[in-house]
Coordinates of N, CA and C in Angstrom, one line a residue:
M1432 N 10.8 6.2 -17.2 CA 9.5 5.6 -17.7 C 9.8 4.7 -18.9
I1433 N 10.8 5.0 -19.7 CA 11.2 4.2 -20.8 C 11.7 2.8 -20.2
R1434 N 12.5 2.9 -19.2 CA 13.0 1.7 -18.5 C 11.9 0.8 -18.0
A1435 N 10.8 1.5 -17.6 CA 9.6 0.8 -17.0 C 8.7 0.3 -18.1
G1436 N 9.1 0.5 -19.4 CA 8.3 0.0 -20.5 C 7.3 1.0 -21.2
F1437 N 7.3 2.2 -20.7 CA 6.4 3.2 -21.4 C 7.0 3.7 -22.7
D1438 N 6.1 4.0 -23.6 CA 6.6 4.4 -24.9 C 5.7 5.5 -25.5
S1439 N 6.2 6.6 -26.0 CA 5.4 7.6 -26.7 C 6.4 8.4 -27.5
E1440 N 5.8 8.9 -28.6 CA 6.7 9.7 -29.5 C 7.4 10.9 -28.7
H1441 N 6.6 11.6 -27.9 CA 7.2 12.7 -27.2 C 8.1 12.4 -26.1
L1442 N 7.9 11.2 -25.5 CA 8.8 10.7 -24.4 C 10.2 10.4 -25.0
N1443 N 10.2 9.8 -26.2 CA 11.4 9.6 -26.9 C 12.1 10.8 -27.3
I1444 N 11.4 11.9 -27.7 CA 12.0 13.2 -28.0 C 12.6 13.8 -26.7
L1445 N 11.9 13.7 -25.6 CA 12.4 14.3 -24.4 C 13.7 13.6 -23.9
V1446 N 13.8 12.3 -24.1 CA 15.0 11.6 -23.8 C 16.2 12.1 -24.6
G1447 N 16.0 12.5 -25.8 CA 17.1 13.0 -26.6 C 17.4 14.5 -26.4
E1448 N 16.7 15.2 -25.6 CA 17.0 16.6 -25.3 C 18.3 16.8 -24.6
T1449 N 19.1 17.8 -24.9 CA 20.3 18.1 -24.2 C 20.3 19.6 -23.8
A1450 N 21.1 19.9 -22.8 CA 21.2 21.3 -22.3 C 21.9 22.1 -23.4
P1451 N 21.5 23.4 -23.5 CA 20.6 24.1 -22.6 C 19.2 23.8 -23.0
F1452 N 18.3 23.7 -22.0 CA 16.9 23.4 -22.2 C 16.1 24.7 -22.4
N1453 N 15.1 24.6 -23.2 CA 14.1 25.7 -23.4 C 12.9 25.3 -22.6
G1454 N 12.6 26.0 -21.5 CA 11.5 25.6 -20.6 C 10.2 25.5 -21.3
F1455 N 9.9 26.4 -22.2 CA 8.6 26.3 -22.9 C 8.5 25.0 -23.7
E1456 N 9.6 24.6 -24.4 CA 9.6 23.4 -25.2 C 9.5 22.2 -24.3
I1457 N 10.2 22.2 -23.2 CA 10.1 21.0 -22.2 C 8.6 20.9 -21.7
D1458 N 8.0 22.0 -21.3 CA 6.7 22.0 -20.8 C 5.7 21.5 -21.9
Q1459 N 5.9 21.9 -23.1 CA 5.1 21.4 -24.2 C 5.3 19.8 -24.4
L1460 N 6.5 19.4 -24.3 CA 6.8 17.9 -24.4 C 6.1 17.2 -23.3
L1461 N 6.2 17.7 -22.1 CA 5.6 17.1 -20.9 C 4.1 17.0 -21.1
D1462 N 3.5 18.1 -21.6 CA 2.0 18.1 -21.8 C 1.7 17.0 -22.8
C1463 N 2.4 16.9 -23.9 CA 2.2 15.8 -24.9 C 2.3 14.4 -24.3
I1464 N 3.4 14.2 -23.5 CA 3.6 12.9 -22.9 C 2.4 12.6 -22.0
Q1465 N 2.0 13.6 -21.2 CA 0.9 13.3 -20.3 C -0.4 12.9 -21.1
S1466 N -0.6 13.5 -22.2 CA -1.7 13.2 -23.1 C -1.6 11.8 -23.7
E1467 N -0.4 11.6 -24.3 CA -0.2 10.3 -25.0 C -0.3 9.1 -24.1
L1468 N 0.3 9.2 -22.9 CA 0.3 8.1 -21.9 C -0.9 8.1 -21.0
K1469 N -1.8 9.1 -21.1 CA -3.0 9.3 -20.3 C -2.6 9.3 -18.8
L1470 N -1.6 10.1 -18.5 CA -1.2 10.2 -17.1 C -2.2 11.1 -16.3
P1471 N -2.4 10.8 -15.1 CA -3.3 11.6 -14.3 C -2.8 13.0 -14.2
E1472 N -3.7 14.0 -14.1 CA -3.3 15.4 -14.0 C -2.8 15.7 -12.6
I1473 N -1.8 16.5 -12.4 CA -1.3 16.9 -11.1 C -2.0 18.2 -10.8
D1474 N -2.7 18.3 -9.7 CA -3.6 19.5 -9.4 C -2.9 20.6 -8.7
S1475 N -1.8 20.3 -8.0 CA -1.1 21.4 -7.3 C 0.4 21.0 -7.1
Y1476 N 1.1 22.0 -6.6 CA 2.5 21.8 -6.3 C 2.7 20.8 -5.2
S1477 N 1.9 21.0 -4.1 CA 2.0 20.1 -3.0 C 1.6 18.6 -3.4
E1478 N 0.7 18.4 -4.4 CA 0.4 17.1 -4.8 C 1.7 16.5 -5.6
A1479 N 2.4 17.4 -6.3 CA 3.6 16.9 -7.0 C 4.6 16.5 -6.0
I1480 N 4.8 17.2 -5.0 CA 5.8 16.9 -3.9 C 5.4 15.5 -3.3
T1481 N 4.1 15.4 -3.0 CA 3.6 14.1 -2.4 C 3.9 12.9 -3.3
I1482 N 3.7 13.1 -4.6 CA 3.9 12.1 -5.6 C 5.4 11.7 -5.6
V1483 N 6.3 12.7 -5.6 CA 7.7 12.4 -5.7 C 8.1 11.7 -4.4
A1484 N 7.7 12.3 -3.2 CA 8.0 11.7 -1.9 C 7.6 10.2 -1.9
T1485 N 6.4 10.0 -2.3 CA 5.8 8.6 -2.3 C 6.6 7.7 -3.2
A1486 N 7.1 8.2 -4.3 CA 7.9 7.3 -5.2 C 9.2 7.0 -4.5
Y1487 N 9.9 7.9 -3.8 CA 11.1 7.6 -3.1 C 10.9 6.6 -2.0
I1488 N 9.8 6.8 -1.2 CA 9.5 6.0 -0.1 C 9.1 4.6 -0.6
N1489 N 8.4 4.5 -1.7 CA 8.1 3.1 -2.2 C 9.3 2.4 -2.6
R1490 N 10.3 3.1 -3.2 CA 11.6 2.4 -3.6 C 12.3 1.9 -2.3
F1491 N 12.3 2.7 -1.3 CA 12.9 2.3 0.0 C 12.2 1.0 0.5
I1492 N 10.9 1.1 0.7 CA 10.1 0.0 1.2 C 10.3 -1.3 0.4
D1493 N 10.3 -1.1 -1.0 CA 10.5 -2.2 -1.9 C 11.9 -2.8 -1.9
G1494 N 12.8 -2.1 -1.2 CA 14.2 -2.6 -1.2 C 15.1 -2.1 -2.4
L1495 N 14.6 -1.1 -3.1 CA 15.3 -0.6 -4.2 C 16.3 0.5 -3.8
A1496 N 16.1 1.0 -2.6 CA 17.0 2.1 -2.1 C 17.2 1.9 -0.6
D1497 N 18.3 2.5 -0.1 CA 18.5 2.4 1.4 C 17.9 3.6 2.1
S1498 N 17.8 3.5 3.4 CA 17.2 4.6 4.1 C 18.0 5.9 4.0
A1499 N 19.3 5.8 4.0 CA 20.2 7.0 3.9 C 20.0 7.8 2.7
S1500 N 20.0 7.1 1.5 CA 19.8 7.8 0.3 C 18.3 8.3 0.1
T1501 N 17.4 7.6 0.6 CA 16.0 8.0 0.6 C 15.8 9.3 1.5
M1502 N 16.3 9.2 2.7 CA 16.1 10.4 3.6 C 16.9 11.6 3.0
F1503 N 18.0 11.4 2.4 CA 18.8 12.5 1.9 C 18.0 13.1 0.8
E1504 N 17.4 12.4 -0.2 CA 16.7 12.9 -1.3 C 15.4 13.7 -0.8
L1505 N 14.8 13.1 0.2 CA 13.6 13.8 0.8 C 14.0 15.1 1.5
A1506 N 15.1 15.1 2.2 CA 15.6 16.3 2.9 C 16.0 17.3 1.9
E1507 N 16.6 16.9 0.8 CA 17.0 17.9 -0.3 C 15.7 18.5 -0.9
L1508 N 14.7 17.7 -1.1 CA 13.4 18.1 -1.6 C 12.8 19.2 -0.7
Y1509 N 12.9 18.9 0.6 CA 12.3 19.8 1.6 C 13.1 21.1 1.6
K1510 N 14.4 21.0 1.5 CA 15.2 22.2 1.5 C 15.0 23.1 0.3
K1511 N 14.6 22.5 -0.8 CA 14.3 23.3 -2.0 C 13.1 24.2 -1.8
D1512 N 12.2 23.7 -1.0 CA 10.9 24.4 -0.8 C 10.4 24.1 0.6
E1513 N 10.8 24.9 1.5 CA 10.5 24.7 2.9 C 9.1 24.9 3.3
H1514 N 8.2 25.1 2.3 CA 6.8 25.3 2.5 C 6.1 23.9 2.4
T1515 N 6.8 22.9 2.1 CA 6.3 21.6 2.0 C 6.3 20.9 3.3
E1516 N 5.5 21.3 4.2 CA 5.5 20.8 5.6 C 5.3 19.3 5.7
S1517 N 4.6 18.7 4.7 CA 4.3 17.2 4.8 C 5.5 16.4 4.8
I1518 N 6.6 16.8 4.3 CA 7.9 16.0 4.2 C 8.9 16.5 5.3
Y1519 N 8.5 17.4 6.2 CA 9.4 17.9 7.2 C 10.0 16.8 8.1
D1520 N 9.1 15.8 8.4 CA 9.6 14.7 9.2 C 10.8 14.0 8.6
F1521 N 10.8 13.8 7.3 CA 11.9 13.1 6.6 C 13.2 14.0 6.7
Y1522 N 13.0 15.2 6.6 CA 14.2 16.2 6.8 C 14.8 15.9 8.2
L1523 N 13.9 15.9 9.2 CA 14.4 15.7 10.6 C 15.0 14.3 10.7
L1524 N 14.4 13.3 10.1 CA 14.9 12.0 10.3 C 16.3 11.8 9.6
H1525 N 16.4 12.5 8.4 CA 17.7 12.5 7.7 C 18.8 13.0 8.6
Y1526 N 18.6 14.2 9.2 CA 19.6 14.8 10.1 C 19.8 14.0 11.4
A1527 N 18.8 13.4 11.9 CA 18.9 12.6 13.1 C 19.8 11.4 12.8
A1528 N 19.6 10.8 11.6 CA 20.5 9.6 11.2 C 21.9 10.0 11.0
V1529 N 22.1 11.2 10.3 CA 23.4 11.7 10.0 C 24.2 12.0 11.3
D1530 N 23.5 12.7 12.2 CA 24.1 13.0 13.5 C 24.4 11.8 14.3
L1531 N 23.6 10.8 14.3 CA 23.8 9.5 15.1 C 25.0 8.8 14.5
E1532 N 25.1 8.8 13.2 CA 26.2 8.1 12.5 C 27.5 8.8 12.8
R1533 N 27.5 10.2 12.8 CA 28.7 11.0 13.0 C 29.1 11.1 14.4
D1534 N 28.1 11.5 15.3 CA 28.4 11.9 16.6 C 27.9 10.9 17.7
G1535 N 27.0 10.0 17.3 CA 26.4 9.1 18.3 C 25.2 9.6 19.1
F1536 N 24.9 10.9 18.8 CA 23.7 11.5 19.5 C 23.1 12.5 18.5
Q1537 N 21.8 12.8 18.8 CA 21.1 13.7 17.9 C 20.0 14.4 18.7
W1538 N 19.5 15.5 18.1 CA 18.5 16.3 18.8 C 17.3 16.5 17.9
N1539 N 17.2 15.9 16.8 CA 16.2 16.1 15.8 C 14.9 15.3 15.9
W1540 N 15.1 14.1 16.5 CA 13.9 13.2 16.6 C 13.9 12.6 18.0
P1541 N 12.7 12.8 18.7 CA 12.7 12.3 20.1 C 12.9 10.8 20.2
D1542 N 13.8 10.4 21.1 CA 14.1 9.0 21.5 C 14.8 8.2 20.4
A1543 N 15.2 8.8 19.3 CA 16.0 8.1 18.3 C 17.4 7.9 18.7
N1544 N 17.9 6.7 18.5 CA 19.3 6.4 18.8 C 19.8 5.5 17.7
R1545 N 21.1 5.1 17.8 CA 21.7 4.3 16.8 C 21.0 3.0 16.6
K1546 N 20.5 2.4 17.7 CA 19.8 1.1 17.7 C 18.4 1.1 17.0
N1547 N 17.7 2.3 17.1 CA 16.4 2.3 16.6 C 16.1 3.2 15.5
I1548 N 17.0 3.9 15.0 CA 16.8 4.9 13.9 C 16.2 4.3 12.6
E1549 N 16.7 3.1 12.3 CA 16.2 2.5 11.0 C 14.8 2.1 11.2
K1550 N 14.5 1.6 12.4 CA 13.1 1.1 12.7 C 12.1 2.3 12.6
I1551 N 12.6 3.5 13.2 CA 11.8 4.7 13.2 C 11.6 5.2 11.8
I1552 N 12.6 5.2 11.0 CA 12.5 5.6 9.6 C 11.5 4.7 8.8
K1553 N 11.7 3.4 8.9 CA 10.8 2.5 8.2 C 9.3 2.7 8.7
A1554 N 9.1 2.8 10.0 CA 7.8 3.0 10.5 C 7.1 4.3 10.0
R1555 N 7.9 5.4 9.9 CA 7.4 6.6 9.4 C 7.1 6.5 7.9
C1556 N 7.9 5.8 7.2 CA 7.7 5.6 5.7 C 6.4 4.8 5.5
I1557 N 6.2 3.7 6.3 CA 5.0 2.9 6.2 C 3.7 3.8 6.6
E1558 N 3.9 4.6 7.6 CA 2.8 5.5 8.0 C 2.5 6.5 6.8
W1559 N 3.5 7.0 6.1 CA 3.3 7.9 5.0 C 2.5 7.2 3.9
L1560 N 2.9 5.9 3.6 CA 2.2 5.2 2.5 C 0.8 4.9 2.8
K1561 N 0.5 4.7 4.1 CA -0.9 4.5 4.4 C -1.7 5.8 4.3
K1562 N -1.1 6.9 4.6 CA -1.7 8.2 4.4 C -1.8 8.7 3.0
Y1563 N -0.8 8.4 2.2 CA -0.8 8.8 0.8 C -0.5 7.6 -0.2
P1564 N -1.5 6.8 -0.3 CA -1.3 5.6 -1.2 C -1.2 5.9 -2.7
L1565 N -1.7 7.0 -3.1 CA -1.6 7.4 -4.5 C -1.9 6.3 -5.5
K1566 N -2.9 5.6 -5.4 CA -3.2 4.5 -6.2 C -3.3 4.8 -7.7
R1567 N -3.7 6.0 -8.1 CA -3.8 6.3 -9.5 C -2.4 6.4 -10.1
W1568 N -1.4 6.5 -9.3 CA 0.0 6.7 -9.9 C 0.8 5.4 -9.8
Q1569 N 0.3 4.3 -9.1 CA 1.1 3.1 -8.9 C 1.5 2.5 -10.2
Q1570 N 0.7 2.5 -11.3 CA 1.1 1.8 -12.5 C 2.2 2.6 -13.2
Y1571 N 2.5 3.8 -12.8 CA 3.6 4.5 -13.5 C 4.9 4.5 -12.7
E1572 N 4.9 3.8 -11.5 CA 6.0 3.8 -10.7 C 7.2 3.0 -11.3
W1573 N 8.4 3.5 -11.3 CA 9.5 2.9 -11.9 C 9.9 1.6 -11.1
K1574 N 10.2 0.6 -11.9 CA 10.6 -0.7 -11.3 C 11.9 -1.1 -12.0
R1575 N 12.6 -2.0 -11.3 CA 13.8 -2.6 -11.9 C 13.3 -3.4 -13.1
K1576 N 14.2 -3.6 -14.1 CA 13.9 -4.3 -15.3 C 13.4 -5.7 -15.0
D1577 N 14.0 -6.4 -14.0 CA 13.6 -7.7 -13.6 C 12.2 -7.8 -12.9
Q1578 N 11.6 -6.6 -12.6 CA 10.3 -6.6 -12.0 C 9.2 -6.3 -13.0
I1579 N 9.6 -5.9 -14.2 CA 8.6 -5.5 -15.2 C 8.0 -6.8 -15.8
T1580 N 6.6 -6.8 -15.8 CA 6.0 -8.0 -16.3 C 5.5 -7.8 -17.7

């Protein structure tokens, strides 16, 4: 957020924190940052996952990340909490792409092959963004320094 131009007293404190972290202190800092920057409140764990997934997908669609790293991060996010069914498709797409790259065939995504996997991933990401536009969070999305106005 600092790289994106946001500034607050507690955000600067958080940046200076080093391990080992005290969870209570970090939570307190995050609450202060949310208040100082007037960030929208996150109502549930699934909303938090949706926000993170949307941020990764936006970076991919904006050309700030490739499909492999994006699908890897979303697959890792899914593996950490397999109850987040909304991102299961990205888990499957990650392993479909990995299998296609390694073996030339895959069983995770119907009709996906080496020639069309990128197109399938991009289409699924665009579909996600239509379903979860998260307009109230767009102003907080990280951008490259050359994109900051």
